[in-house]
Tab-separated table of C-alpha atoms and ligand atoms in Angstrom:
chain	number	residue	atom	x	y	z
A	1	UNK	CA	-1.670	10.254	12.279
A	2	UNK	CA	0.944	12.843	11.576
A	3	UNK	CA	0.604	15.419	8.859
A	4	UNK	CA	3.259	15.365	6.215
A	5	UNK	CA	4.205	17.797	3.526
A	6	UNK	CA	2.260	17.796	0.297
A	7	UNK	CA	4.466	15.975	-2.117
A	8	UNK	CA	5.929	17.292	-5.309
A	9	UNK	CA	4.371	16.521	-8.624
A	10	UNK	CA	5.440	13.187	-10.042
A	11	UNK	CA	6.091	12.629	-13.718
A	12	UNK	CA	6.886	9.770	-16.036
A	13	UNK	CA	10.550	9.544	-17.001
A	14	UNK	CA	12.260	7.169	-19.343
A	15	UNK	CA	14.736	4.984	-17.493
A	16	UNK	CA	17.353	2.728	-19.025
A	17	UNK	CA	18.138	-0.681	-17.610
A	18	UNK	CA	21.839	-0.632	-16.703
A	19	UNK	CA	22.071	-4.107	-15.277
A	20	UNK	CA	19.949	-7.080	-14.312
A	21	UNK	CA	21.491	-9.405	-11.758
A	22	UNK	CA	20.185	-12.485	-10.026
A	23	UNK	CA	19.281	-11.932	-6.385
A	24	UNK	CA	17.982	-15.461	-5.765
A	25	UNK	CA	16.676	-18.242	-8.019
A	26	UNK	CA	13.387	-16.371	-8.324
A	27	UNK	CA	14.295	-12.701	-7.970
A	28	UNK	CA	16.436	-10.173	-9.820
A	29	UNK	CA	17.717	-6.747	-8.973
A	30	UNK	CA	17.451	-4.194	-11.764
A	31	UNK	CA	19.690	-1.178	-11.813
A	32	UNK	CA	18.040	1.680	-13.677
A	33	UNK	CA	19.453	4.953	-14.874
A	34	UNK	CA	16.817	7.681	-14.695
A	35	UNK	CA	18.041	11.029	-16.018
A	36	UNK	CA	16.956	13.801	-13.651
A	37	UNK	CA	15.865	11.462	-10.856
A	38	UNK	CA	14.889	13.814	-8.013
A	39	UNK	CA	15.987	11.456	-5.218
A	40	UNK	CA	13.725	9.532	-2.877
A	41	UNK	CA	12.948	8.749	0.729
A	42	UNK	CA	13.632	5.276	2.079
A	43	UNK	CA	10.445	3.235	1.702
A	44	UNK	CA	9.030	4.980	-1.360
A	45	UNK	CA	8.067	3.171	-4.540
A	46	UNK	CA	7.807	3.750	-8.256
A	47	UNK	CA	5.375	2.701	-10.925
A	48	UNK	CA	7.107	0.910	-13.772
A	49	UNK	CA	5.469	0.985	-17.193
A	50	UNK	CA	6.397	-1.464	-19.928
A	51	UNK	CA	5.359	-0.844	-23.519
A	52	UNK	CA	5.008	-3.575	-26.133
A	53	UNK	CA	5.886	-2.980	-29.788
A	54	UNK	CA	2.217	-2.326	-30.632
A	55	UNK	CA	1.792	0.245	-27.862
A	56	UNK	CA	0.164	-2.055	-25.273
A	57	UNK	CA	1.300	-1.107	-21.780
A	58	UNK	CA	1.330	-2.698	-18.337
A	59	UNK	CA	2.154	-0.869	-15.122
A	60	UNK	CA	3.207	-2.358	-11.797
A	61	UNK	CA	4.442	-0.870	-8.554
A	62	UNK	CA	7.913	-1.645	-7.149
A	63	UNK	CA	9.600	-0.419	-4.000
A	64	UNK	CA	12.966	1.249	-4.329
A	65	UNK	CA	15.743	-0.932	-2.909
A	66	UNK	CA	18.731	1.387	-3.182
A	67	UNK	CA	19.600	4.382	-1.039
A	68	UNK	CA	19.517	7.637	-3.009
A	69	UNK	CA	22.440	7.640	-5.449
A	70	UNK	CA	22.285	10.335	-8.105
A	71	UNK	CA	20.415	9.220	-11.200
A	72	UNK	CA	20.582	5.491	-10.405
A	73	UNK	CA	17.889	3.414	-8.842
A	74	UNK	CA	17.630	-0.260	-7.918
A	75	UNK	CA	14.508	-2.388	-7.750
A	76	UNK	CA	14.321	-6.030	-6.701
A	77	UNK	CA	11.563	-8.053	-8.267
A	78	UNK	CA	10.242	-11.440	-7.282
A	79	UNK	CA	9.031	-13.776	-9.982
A	80	UNK	CA	5.380	-14.713	-9.872
A	81	UNK	CA	5.292	-17.626	-12.330
A	82	UNK	CA	2.003	-16.716	-14.014
A	83	UNK	CA	2.489	-12.958	-13.682
A	84	UNK	CA	2.374	-10.546	-16.571
A	85	UNK	CA	5.234	-8.225	-15.637
A	86	UNK	CA	7.490	-9.868	-13.068
A	87	UNK	CA	8.686	-12.805	-15.243
A	88	UNK	CA	9.799	-10.317	-17.902
A	89	UNK	CA	11.634	-8.101	-15.413
A	90	UNK	CA	13.209	-11.012	-13.513
A	91	UNK	CA	14.237	-13.177	-16.463
A	92	UNK	CA	14.212	-11.272	-19.741
A	93	UNK	CA	14.730	-7.530	-19.693
A	94	UNK	CA	18.111	-6.704	-21.221
A	95	UNK	CA	20.558	-3.936	-20.341
A	96	UNK	CA	19.943	-0.894	-22.510
A	97	UNK	CA	16.160	-1.403	-22.600
A	98	UNK	CA	13.974	1.616	-21.926
A	99	UNK	CA	11.249	1.383	-19.276
A	100	UNK	CA	9.127	4.243	-17.960
A	101	UNK	CA	9.227	5.119	-14.292
A	102	UNK	CA	6.827	7.323	-12.305
A	103	UNK	CA	7.829	8.465	-8.866
A	104	UNK	CA	8.995	8.546	-6.229
A	105	UNK	CA	5.589	7.842	-4.685
A	106	UNK	CA	4.432	7.561	-1.090
A	107	UNK	CA	4.957	9.703	1.960
A	108	UNK	CA	3.776	7.362	4.710
A	109	UNK	CA	5.740	4.129	4.631
A	110	UNK	CA	9.015	6.054	4.778
A	111	UNK	CA	11.907	6.390	7.185
A	112	UNK	CA	13.885	9.628	7.472
A	113	UNK	CA	17.453	9.714	8.821
A	114	UNK	CA	16.314	12.477	11.216
A	115	UNK	CA	14.147	9.965	13.078
A	116	UNK	CA	15.811	9.165	16.384
A	117	UNK	CA	13.526	6.462	17.813
A	118	UNK	CA	14.405	2.740	17.643
A	119	UNK	CA	13.155	1.042	14.507
A	120	UNK	CA	11.730	-2.449	14.166
A	121	UNK	CA	11.634	-3.723	10.587
A	122	UNK	CA	9.665	-6.863	9.772
A	123	UNK	CA	9.805	-8.328	6.274
A	124	UNK	CA	8.099	-11.281	4.656
A	125	UNK	CA	9.755	-12.384	1.400
A	126	UNK	CA	10.084	-9.545	-1.111
A	127	UNK	CA	8.768	-7.213	1.601
A	128	UNK	CA	12.449	-6.778	2.477
A	129	UNK	CA	12.907	-4.391	-0.479
A	130	UNK	CA	11.716	-1.064	1.013
A	131	UNK	CA	13.185	-2.057	4.393
A	132	UNK	CA	16.554	-2.657	2.731
A	133	UNK	CA	16.372	0.882	1.406
A	134	UNK	CA	15.894	2.038	5.017
A	135	UNK	CA	18.882	-0.018	6.204
A	136	UNK	CA	21.036	1.307	3.379
A	137	UNK	CA	19.944	4.890	3.951
A	138	UNK	CA	20.702	4.489	7.662
A	139	UNK	CA	24.223	3.271	6.847
A	140	UNK	CA	24.679	6.094	4.338
A	141	UNK	CA	23.830	8.646	7.044
A	142	UNK	CA	25.729	6.900	9.860
A	143	UNK	CA	22.601	6.802	11.994
A	144	UNK	CA	23.185	5.059	15.323
A	145	UNK	CA	19.580	4.700	16.542
A	146	UNK	CA	18.856	0.974	17.011
A	147	UNK	CA	17.502	-0.903	14.006
A	148	UNK	CA	16.177	-4.431	14.333
A	149	UNK	CA	15.219	-6.509	11.340
A	150	UNK	CA	13.099	-9.631	11.521
A	151	UNK	CA	13.127	-11.240	8.081
A	152	UNK	CA	10.860	-14.166	7.328
A	153	UNK	CA	11.992	-16.320	4.399
A	154	UNK	CA	11.176	-19.791	3.083
A	155	UNK	CA	14.768	-20.956	3.403
A	156	UNK	CA	18.358	-19.694	3.350
A	157	UNK	CA	18.357	-19.677	-0.464
A	158	UNK	CA	15.493	-17.137	-0.538
A	159	UNK	CA	17.329	-14.414	1.370
A	160	UNK	CA	17.818	-11.235	-0.650
A	161	UNK	CA	21.002	-9.186	-0.146
A	162	UNK	CA	22.443	-11.884	2.146
A	163	UNK	CA	26.096	-10.731	2.112
A	164	UNK	CA	25.226	-7.089	2.459
A	165	UNK	CA	22.861	-7.794	5.354
A	166	UNK	CA	25.691	-9.641	7.103
A	167	UNK	CA	27.945	-6.602	6.606
A	168	UNK	CA	25.257	-4.219	7.853
A	169	UNK	CA	24.873	-6.358	10.970
A	170	UNK	CA	28.620	-6.503	11.604
A	171	UNK	CA	29.268	-2.761	11.134
A	172	UNK	CA	29.652	-0.327	14.036
A	173	UNK	CA	26.143	0.303	15.349
A	174	UNK	CA	25.067	-2.577	13.144
A	175	UNK	CA	21.479	-3.575	12.715
A	176	UNK	CA	20.332	-6.592	14.714
A	177	UNK	CA	19.045	-9.142	12.238
A	178	UNK	CA	16.931	-12.206	12.974
A	179	UNK	CA	15.871	-14.652	10.285
A	180	UNK	CA	12.723	-16.702	10.568
A	181	UNK	CA	12.580	-19.726	8.269
A	182	UNK	CA	9.157	-20.944	7.232
A	183	UNK	CA	10.079	-24.061	5.163
A	184	UNK	CA	13.736	-25.027	5.495
A	185	UNK	CA	16.110	-23.845	8.179
A	186	UNK	CA	19.886	-23.981	7.739
A	187	UNK	CA	21.740	-26.912	9.387
A	188	UNK	CA	22.101	-26.503	13.158
A	189	UNK	CA	19.428	-23.810	13.282
A	190	UNK	CA	17.952	-23.872	16.807
A	191	UNK	CA	14.295	-23.641	15.775
A	192	UNK	CA	12.057	-25.673	13.480
A	193	UNK	CA	10.826	-23.967	10.329
A	194	UNK	CA	7.607	-22.146	11.166
A	195	UNK	CA	5.694	-18.990	10.433
A	196	UNK	CA	6.364	-15.868	12.468
A	197	UNK	CA	4.575	-16.310	15.783
A	198	UNK	CA	3.944	-14.155	18.825
A	199	UNK	CA	6.766	-15.916	20.738
A	200	UNK	CA	9.215	-14.850	18.065
A	201	UNK	CA	7.974	-11.266	18.154
A	202	UNK	CA	8.442	-11.350	21.936
A	203	UNK	CA	12.061	-12.504	21.696
A	204	UNK	CA	13.276	-11.006	18.424
A	205	UNK	CA	11.509	-7.639	18.212
A	206	UNK	CA	12.309	-4.497	20.167
A	207	UNK	CA	10.221	-4.289	23.326
A	208	UNK	CA	7.250	-1.938	23.208
A	209	UNK	CA	8.714	-0.153	26.250
A	210	UNK	CA	11.321	1.414	23.933
A	211	UNK	CA	8.539	3.034	21.865
A	212	UNK	CA	9.850	1.781	18.542
A	213	UNK	CA	8.345	2.601	15.192
A	214	UNK	CA	7.648	-0.567	13.223
A	215	UNK	CA	7.645	-0.979	9.452
A	216	UNK	CA	6.013	-4.202	8.311
A	217	UNK	CA	6.065	-5.225	4.666
A	218	UNK	CA	5.202	-8.382	2.768
A	219	UNK	CA	2.278	-10.359	1.449
A	220	UNK	CA	-1.103	-9.208	2.717
A	221	UNK	CA	-1.773	-12.107	5.066
A	222	UNK	CA	1.696	-11.838	6.605
A	223	UNK	CA	1.346	-8.115	7.229
A	224	UNK	CA	-2.123	-8.530	8.679
A	225	UNK	CA	-0.973	-11.181	11.154
A	226	UNK	CA	2.298	-9.479	12.120
A	227	UNK	CA	0.718	-6.045	12.621
A	228	UNK	CA	-1.851	-7.696	14.872
A	229	UNK	CA	0.879	-9.429	16.890
A	230	UNK	CA	2.753	-6.160	17.325
A	231	UNK	CA	-0.378	-4.490	18.659
A	232	UNK	CA	-0.809	-7.414	21.045
A	233	UNK	CA	2.817	-7.025	22.125
A	234	UNK	CA	2.009	-3.472	23.198
A	235	UNK	CA	3.191	-1.506	20.173
A	236	UNK	CA	1.378	1.781	19.704
A	237	UNK	CA	-0.880	1.222	16.663
A	238	UNK	CA	-0.051	4.672	15.326
A	239	UNK	CA	3.617	3.655	15.182
A	240	UNK	CA	3.048	0.524	13.142
A	241	UNK	CA	3.378	1.315	9.452
A	242	UNK	CA	2.422	-1.355	6.985
A	243	UNK	CA	2.833	-1.921	3.288
A	244	UNK	CA	0.997	-4.806	1.685
A	245	UNK	CA	2.299	-6.040	-1.631
A	246	UNK	CA	-0.611	-6.674	-3.937
A	247	UNK	CA	-2.156	-7.875	-6.000
A	248	UNK	CA	-3.438	-11.002	-4.336
A	249	UNK	CA	-5.165	-11.032	-0.988
A	250	UNK	CA	-3.799	-14.466	-0.169
B	1	UNK	CA	3.695	11.718	-22.295
B	2	UNK	CA	3.151	11.350	-26.019
B	3	UNK	CA	2.076	8.076	-27.562
B	4	UNK	CA	5.468	7.802	-29.235
B	5	UNK	CA	7.163	6.264	-26.252
B	6	UNK	CA	9.829	3.665	-26.954
B	7	UNK	CA	8.847	0.026	-26.671
B	8	UNK	CA	10.619	-2.178	-24.150
B	9	UNK	CA	12.207	-4.834	-26.392
B	10	UNK	CA	10.805	-8.302	-25.893
B	11	UNK	CA	7.893	-7.243	-23.729
B	12	UNK	CA	4.648	-8.620	-25.087
B	13	UNK	CA	2.312	-8.706	-22.096
B	14	UNK	CA	-0.596	-11.002	-21.420
B	15	UNK	CA	-3.392	-8.518	-22.158
B	16	UNK	CA	-5.755	-10.317	-19.885
B	17	UNK	CA	-7.243	-7.046	-18.737
B	18	UNK	CA	-9.055	-5.704	-21.780
B	19	UNK	CA	-12.594	-5.182	-20.586
B	20	UNK	CA	-14.984	-2.309	-21.236
B	21	UNK	CA	-15.719	-1.857	-17.529
B	22	UNK	CA	-12.042	-1.385	-16.659
B	23	UNK	CA	-10.746	2.168	-16.333
B	24	UNK	CA	-7.423	2.775	-18.095
B	25	UNK	CA	-4.400	1.204	-16.430
B	26	UNK	CA	-6.460	-1.175	-14.262
B	27	UNK	CA	-6.375	-4.963	-14.317
B	28	UNK	CA	-9.002	-7.398	-13.160
B	29	UNK	CA	-8.705	-9.290	-9.937
B	30	UNK	CA	-11.086	-11.849	-8.558
B	31	UNK	CA	-9.862	-11.883	-4.979
B	32	UNK	CA	-9.998	-8.901	-2.639
B	33	UNK	CA	-6.596	-7.382	-1.886
B	34	UNK	CA	-6.138	-5.548	1.398
B	35	UNK	CA	-4.289	-2.246	1.557
B	36	UNK	CA	-4.110	-0.177	4.721
B	37	UNK	CA	-1.539	2.117	6.257
B	38	UNK	CA	-1.405	0.343	9.612
B	39	UNK	CA	-2.855	-2.464	11.671
B	40	UNK	CA	-6.535	-3.349	11.555
B	41	UNK	CA	-8.197	-1.673	14.568
B	42	UNK	CA	-10.513	-3.723	16.785
B	43	UNK	CA	-13.881	-1.929	17.008
B	44	UNK	CA	-16.482	-3.407	19.359
B	45	UNK	CA	-19.996	-2.641	18.113
B	46	UNK	CA	-21.060	-1.228	21.471
B	47	UNK	CA	-18.298	1.383	21.133
B	48	UNK	CA	-19.000	2.140	17.477
B	49	UNK	CA	-20.620	5.431	16.518
B	50	UNK	CA	-20.965	7.407	13.330
B	51	UNK	CA	-21.013	11.173	13.548
B	52	UNK	CA	-21.796	13.917	11.101
B	53	UNK	CA	-20.509	17.387	11.906
B	54	UNK	CA	-21.396	20.359	9.699
B	55	UNK	CA	-19.213	23.373	8.973
B	56	UNK	CA	-21.099	25.279	11.698
B	57	UNK	CA	-20.380	22.556	14.245
B	58	UNK	CA	-23.891	21.095	14.340
B	59	UNK	CA	-23.514	17.386	15.080
B	60	UNK	CA	-25.560	14.227	14.645
B	61	UNK	CA	-24.508	10.832	15.920
B	62	UNK	CA	-25.729	7.273	15.426
B	63	UNK	CA	-24.886	4.315	17.617
B	64	UNK	CA	-24.578	0.940	15.919
B	65	UNK	CA	-28.174	0.005	16.694
B	66	UNK	CA	-29.488	3.409	15.565
B	67	UNK	CA	-27.428	3.135	12.398
B	68	UNK	CA	-28.645	-0.370	11.668
B	69	UNK	CA	-32.232	0.733	12.171
B	70	UNK	CA	-31.877	3.088	9.183
B	71	UNK	CA	-33.055	1.839	5.813
B	72	UNK	CA	-30.266	0.098	3.936
B	73	UNK	CA	-29.954	-1.132	0.390
B	74	UNK	CA	-28.053	-3.661	-1.666
B	75	UNK	CA	-25.312	-2.205	-3.878
B	76	UNK	CA	-23.714	-3.944	-6.842
B	77	UNK	CA	-20.749	-2.026	-8.119
B	78	UNK	CA	-17.272	-2.119	-9.623
B	79	UNK	CA	-14.391	-0.950	-7.428
B	80	UNK	CA	-11.030	0.397	-8.531
B	81	UNK	CA	-7.912	0.546	-6.380
B	82	UNK	CA	-5.189	3.077	-7.153
B	83	UNK	CA	-2.702	0.179	-6.994
B	84	UNK	CA	-4.342	-0.827	-10.311
B	85	UNK	CA	-6.619	-3.714	-9.470
B	86	UNK	CA	-10.304	-3.523	-10.193
B	87	UNK	CA	-12.986	-5.843	-9.028
B	88	UNK	CA	-16.205	-5.954	-11.002
B	89	UNK	CA	-19.730	-6.537	-9.765
B	90	UNK	CA	-19.010	-6.547	-6.033
B	91	UNK	CA	-22.009	-6.970	-3.705
B	92	UNK	CA	-22.489	-4.756	-0.668
B	93	UNK	CA	-25.201	-3.587	1.677
B	94	UNK	CA	-25.146	-0.131	3.157
B	95	UNK	CA	-26.971	2.993	4.238
B	96	UNK	CA	-27.030	5.678	1.583
B	97	UNK	CA	-25.308	8.929	2.500
B	98	UNK	CA	-28.512	10.596	1.263
B	99	UNK	CA	-30.279	8.981	4.220
B	100	UNK	CA	-27.650	10.172	6.685
B	101	UNK	CA	-27.507	13.667	5.189
B	102	UNK	CA	-31.305	14.101	4.998
B	103	UNK	CA	-32.339	17.261	6.823
B	104	UNK	CA	-28.763	18.402	7.404
B	105	UNK	CA	-28.419	22.151	6.850
B	106	UNK	CA	-25.177	22.814	5.060
B	107	UNK	CA	-23.610	24.852	2.334
B	108	UNK	CA	-20.350	22.937	2.575
B	109	UNK	CA	-18.741	21.795	-0.644
B	110	UNK	CA	-16.496	19.125	0.829
B	111	UNK	CA	-16.396	16.402	3.436
B	112	UNK	CA	-13.557	14.818	5.361
B	113	UNK	CA	-14.145	11.196	6.273
B	114	UNK	CA	-12.580	10.152	9.581
B	115	UNK	CA	-11.746	6.610	10.572
B	116	UNK	CA	-10.996	4.703	13.708
B	117	UNK	CA	-7.171	4.403	13.647
B	118	UNK	CA	-6.869	7.992	12.453
B	119	UNK	CA	-7.187	7.683	8.689
B	120	UNK	CA	-8.826	10.562	6.837
B	121	UNK	CA	-9.840	11.189	3.234
B	122	UNK	CA	-11.495	14.165	1.530
B	123	UNK	CA	-14.400	13.909	-0.906
B	124	UNK	CA	-16.530	16.647	-2.482
B	125	UNK	CA	-19.966	16.571	-0.851
B	126	UNK	CA	-21.608	16.309	-4.277
B	127	UNK	CA	-19.829	12.974	-4.735
B	128	UNK	CA	-21.436	11.613	-1.574
B	129	UNK	CA	-24.997	12.644	-2.507
B	130	UNK	CA	-27.453	11.472	-5.134
B	131	UNK	CA	-27.116	7.729	-4.647
B	132	UNK	CA	-23.352	7.707	-5.193
B	133	UNK	CA	-22.077	6.765	-1.731
B	134	UNK	CA	-22.928	4.569	1.242
B	135	UNK	CA	-21.777	3.519	4.668
B	136	UNK	CA	-21.444	-0.173	3.898
B	137	UNK	CA	-21.549	-2.917	6.501
B	138	UNK	CA	-21.970	-6.090	4.481
B	139	UNK	CA	-19.894	-7.545	1.658
B	140	UNK	CA	-20.858	-10.665	-0.281
B	141	UNK	CA	-23.784	-11.369	2.077
B	142	UNK	CA	-21.529	-11.411	5.133
B	143	UNK	CA	-20.697	-8.837	7.771
B	144	UNK	CA	-17.840	-6.731	6.478
B	145	UNK	CA	-14.562	-8.262	7.656
B	146	UNK	CA	-12.344	-6.093	9.859
B	147	UNK	CA	-9.480	-6.142	7.345
B	148	UNK	CA	-11.822	-4.744	4.711
B	149	UNK	CA	-13.030	-1.994	7.018
B	150	UNK	CA	-15.625	-3.698	9.190
B	151	UNK	CA	-17.833	-3.011	11.002
B	152	UNK	CA	-18.512	-0.260	8.456
B	153	UNK	CA	-16.717	1.617	5.722
B	154	UNK	CA	-17.455	4.450	3.410
B	155	UNK	CA	-18.187	3.218	-0.116
B	156	UNK	CA	-17.687	5.758	-2.913
B	157	UNK	CA	-17.171	3.366	-5.809
B	158	UNK	CA	-16.857	5.966	-8.582
B	159	UNK	CA	-13.596	7.231	-7.029
B	160	UNK	CA	-10.388	5.286	-6.366
B	161	UNK	CA	-10.926	3.009	-3.412
B	162	UNK	CA	-8.723	4.896	-0.956
B	163	UNK	CA	-11.608	7.394	-0.787
B	164	UNK	CA	-13.813	4.591	0.586
B	165	UNK	CA	-12.433	4.992	4.096
B	166	UNK	CA	-12.337	1.769	6.098
B	167	UNK	CA	-13.474	1.740	9.758
B	168	UNK	CA	-15.299	4.999	9.138
B	169	UNK	CA	-16.409	6.887	12.250
B	170	UNK	CA	-17.769	10.072	10.787
B	171	UNK	CA	-17.806	12.901	8.315
B	172	UNK	CA	-16.890	16.523	8.878
B	173	UNK	CA	-18.334	18.938	6.340
B	174	UNK	CA	-16.016	21.712	5.163
B	175	UNK	CA	-16.330	24.907	3.145
B	176	UNK	CA	-12.899	24.456	1.592
B	177	UNK	CA	-11.256	21.291	0.332
B	178	UNK	CA	-8.454	19.932	2.492
B	179	UNK	CA	-6.196	16.943	1.848
B	180	UNK	CA	-6.772	13.759	3.841
B	181	UNK	CA	-4.176	11.148	4.739
B	182	UNK	CA	-3.092	9.776	1.360
B	183	UNK	CA	-3.805	13.128	-0.258
B	184	UNK	CA	-1.112	14.625	2.011
B	185	UNK	CA	1.111	11.709	1.089
B	186	UNK	CA	1.301	12.207	-2.635
B	187	UNK	CA	-2.124	11.093	-3.886
B	188	UNK	CA	-4.630	13.056	-5.945
B	189	UNK	CA	-7.208	15.337	-4.271
B	190	UNK	CA	-10.120	13.895	-6.285
B	191	UNK	CA	-9.125	10.453	-7.595
B	192	UNK	CA	-11.244	9.730	-10.684
B	193	UNK	CA	-10.206	6.271	-11.972
B	194	UNK	CA	-11.452	7.044	-15.501
B	195	UNK	CA	-9.097	10.028	-15.653
B	196	UNK	CA	-6.293	8.128	-13.890
B	197	UNK	CA	-6.060	10.778	-11.192
B	198	UNK	CA	-3.628	8.823	-9.048
B	199	UNK	CA	-0.979	11.149	-7.778
B	200	UNK	CA	-0.556	14.776	-6.755
B	201	UNK	CA	-0.501	17.004	-9.800
B	202	UNK	CA	-1.128	14.216	-12.289
C	1	FAD	C1	3.491	-0.523	-2.830
C	1	FAD	C2	3.914	-1.803	-3.529
C	1	FAD	C3	5.259	-2.112	-3.609
C	1	FAD	C4	5.681	-3.294	-4.248
C	1	FAD	N1	7.013	-3.576	-4.279
C	1	FAD	C5	7.428	-4.735	-4.824
C	1	FAD	C6	8.816	-5.087	-4.816
C	1	FAD	O1	9.672	-4.327	-4.328
C	1	FAD	N2	9.182	-6.284	-5.360
C	1	FAD	C7	8.251	-7.136	-5.904
C	1	FAD	O2	8.648	-8.194	-6.391
C	1	FAD	N3	6.931	-6.819	-5.932
C	1	FAD	C8	6.502	-5.649	-5.412
C	1	FAD	N4	5.154	-5.335	-5.456
C	1	FAD	C9	4.215	-6.235	-6.185
C	1	FAD	C10	4.223	-5.876	-7.692
C	1	FAD	O3	3.635	-4.595	-7.866
C	1	FAD	C11	3.426	-6.836	-8.595
C	1	FAD	O4	2.169	-7.037	-8.028
C	1	FAD	C12	4.105	-8.172	-8.783
C	1	FAD	O5	5.390	-8.001	-9.372
C	1	FAD	C13	3.255	-9.079	-9.667
C	1	FAD	O6	3.081	-8.532	-10.950
C	1	FAD	P1	2.927	-9.459	-12.213
C	1	FAD	O7	2.557	-8.576	-13.364
C	1	FAD	O8	4.105	-10.347	-12.373
C	1	FAD	O9	1.730	-10.383	-11.826
C	1	FAD	P2	0.221	-10.222	-12.278
C	1	FAD	O10	0.086	-10.501	-13.742
C	1	FAD	O11	-0.287	-8.948	-11.779
C	1	FAD	O12	-0.391	-11.439	-11.500
C	1	FAD	C14	-0.309	-11.547	-10.080
C	1	FAD	C15	-0.852	-12.893	-9.657
C	1	FAD	O13	-2.197	-12.990	-9.981
C	1	FAD	C16	-2.376	-14.071	-10.862
C	1	FAD	N5	-3.270	-13.590	-11.939
C	1	FAD	C17	-3.397	-12.342	-12.413
C	1	FAD	N6	-4.337	-12.255	-13.338
C	1	FAD	C18	-4.832	-13.494	-13.492
C	1	FAD	C19	-5.836	-14.039	-14.302
C	1	FAD	N7	-6.565	-13.318	-15.172
C	1	FAD	N8	-6.079	-15.338	-14.186
C	1	FAD	C20	-5.374	-16.080	-13.325
C	1	FAD	N9	-4.429	-15.607	-12.515
C	1	FAD	C21	-4.147	-14.336	-12.602
C	1	FAD	C22	-1.033	-14.456	-11.392
C	1	FAD	O14	-0.933	-15.832	-11.561
C	1	FAD	C23	-0.131	-14.037	-10.297
C	1	FAD	O15	0.037	-15.043	-9.345
C	1	FAD	C24	4.718	-4.168	-4.827
C	1	FAD	C25	3.363	-3.836	-4.755
C	1	FAD	C26	2.950	-2.680	-4.118
C	1	FAD	C27	1.482	-2.362	-4.048
């Protein structure tokens, strides 16, 4: 594995929620203002710390969705119905609220605009978030190297950033985007709803002969299966980067 | 930061994590999350070997059958992942590093663990000796699953779990500390969960 630079010291900063907007029925995007935000690489994450009135705190990790943009940062959070933190962030947190943010964190699951090789992105559900940051950063830097996205969702209503993804696909040197529907496909969709399978990797992912780097992100089981299929398809294991969204192993 | 940080209005929290065995900032989980930087490598047992290389280059190596012929012991321990889950009272079986290091001449202060698939992590040698670390090959009475590091992983439960290198293939002893994979990627050189040593410089 490659060596990377030792990263700068991270510190807790107080962020202010600027806006909370619905992404889907069960996910919201939070725009945060973080004074002195040092910028981030596409794929990095932050720790978010919430403090209750009596001082009790809870910390969870969230990938950064937005391309670097001064002191503003966007996160997209999926609601886990019995979760401690996500229901509050998705449904309750109000603009103006302070939350603490530590980061940016992570120097491995990142894409740099200087990379010239073709990129295969594979997302399961909220695993799209860090990959969206890569797509946005690519657009921001006018990178023309091929980007393919395979995005597995339950149904059309669970797609995050749907309009923007369509624009990113239609732009000059647009990203090629394939959706895989696991529960409900849109009308006239050529395939039955199903989980991502090796046949789909074979048709929708960049061929191994192009030596792509792959970024795979989603629930643990999804990442485990997809990374295995990519290896089977001939991808170089050292060029498959994975991020598994905890906490559950299911 | 000081303890005078502003509250996030309306956040109450579920507080299901208060437990004396939990280091600060950790919450309990009952399943076993998987976190790795890349795909799970296939490692046939007849290709598996564990090597120990000292700072002078002296090397020892065990094949799977030689390794499994070493005395092993049951381990019951709590484990703490830097992503904030902890699992209490996990059951393992492994060979103590004391057994593997017995008779090794070294004045090294540090070790780098190397894995199949290229992962590395650095640990002070003192943290691997004295009954504190094992090469574990069973979890919950079953062979260690590949996604959890099988056939064998380092187990250093008193440090954050990224130090417990999955798919371990050997240790290199070093005079000076050097950062491993996550340590080069923003994580702490030592990683004590009780001191919340998560990230570089924290
Ligand atoms: C690197 C990384 C990046 C991430 N990025 C994102 C992202 O961009 N977007 C995103 O939405 N998420 C992301 N996550 C996941 C996120 O960190 C949280 O895990 C997620 O939001 C759930 O937190 P929670 O507090 O709502 O749920 P938790 O309270 O932690 O609960 C999680 C699940 O476990 C169950 N559970 C927990 N404790 C108990 C208990 N005692 N008894 C019964 N059930 C229990 C809950 O029912 C729930 O289903 C990321 C994770 C990582 C590691």
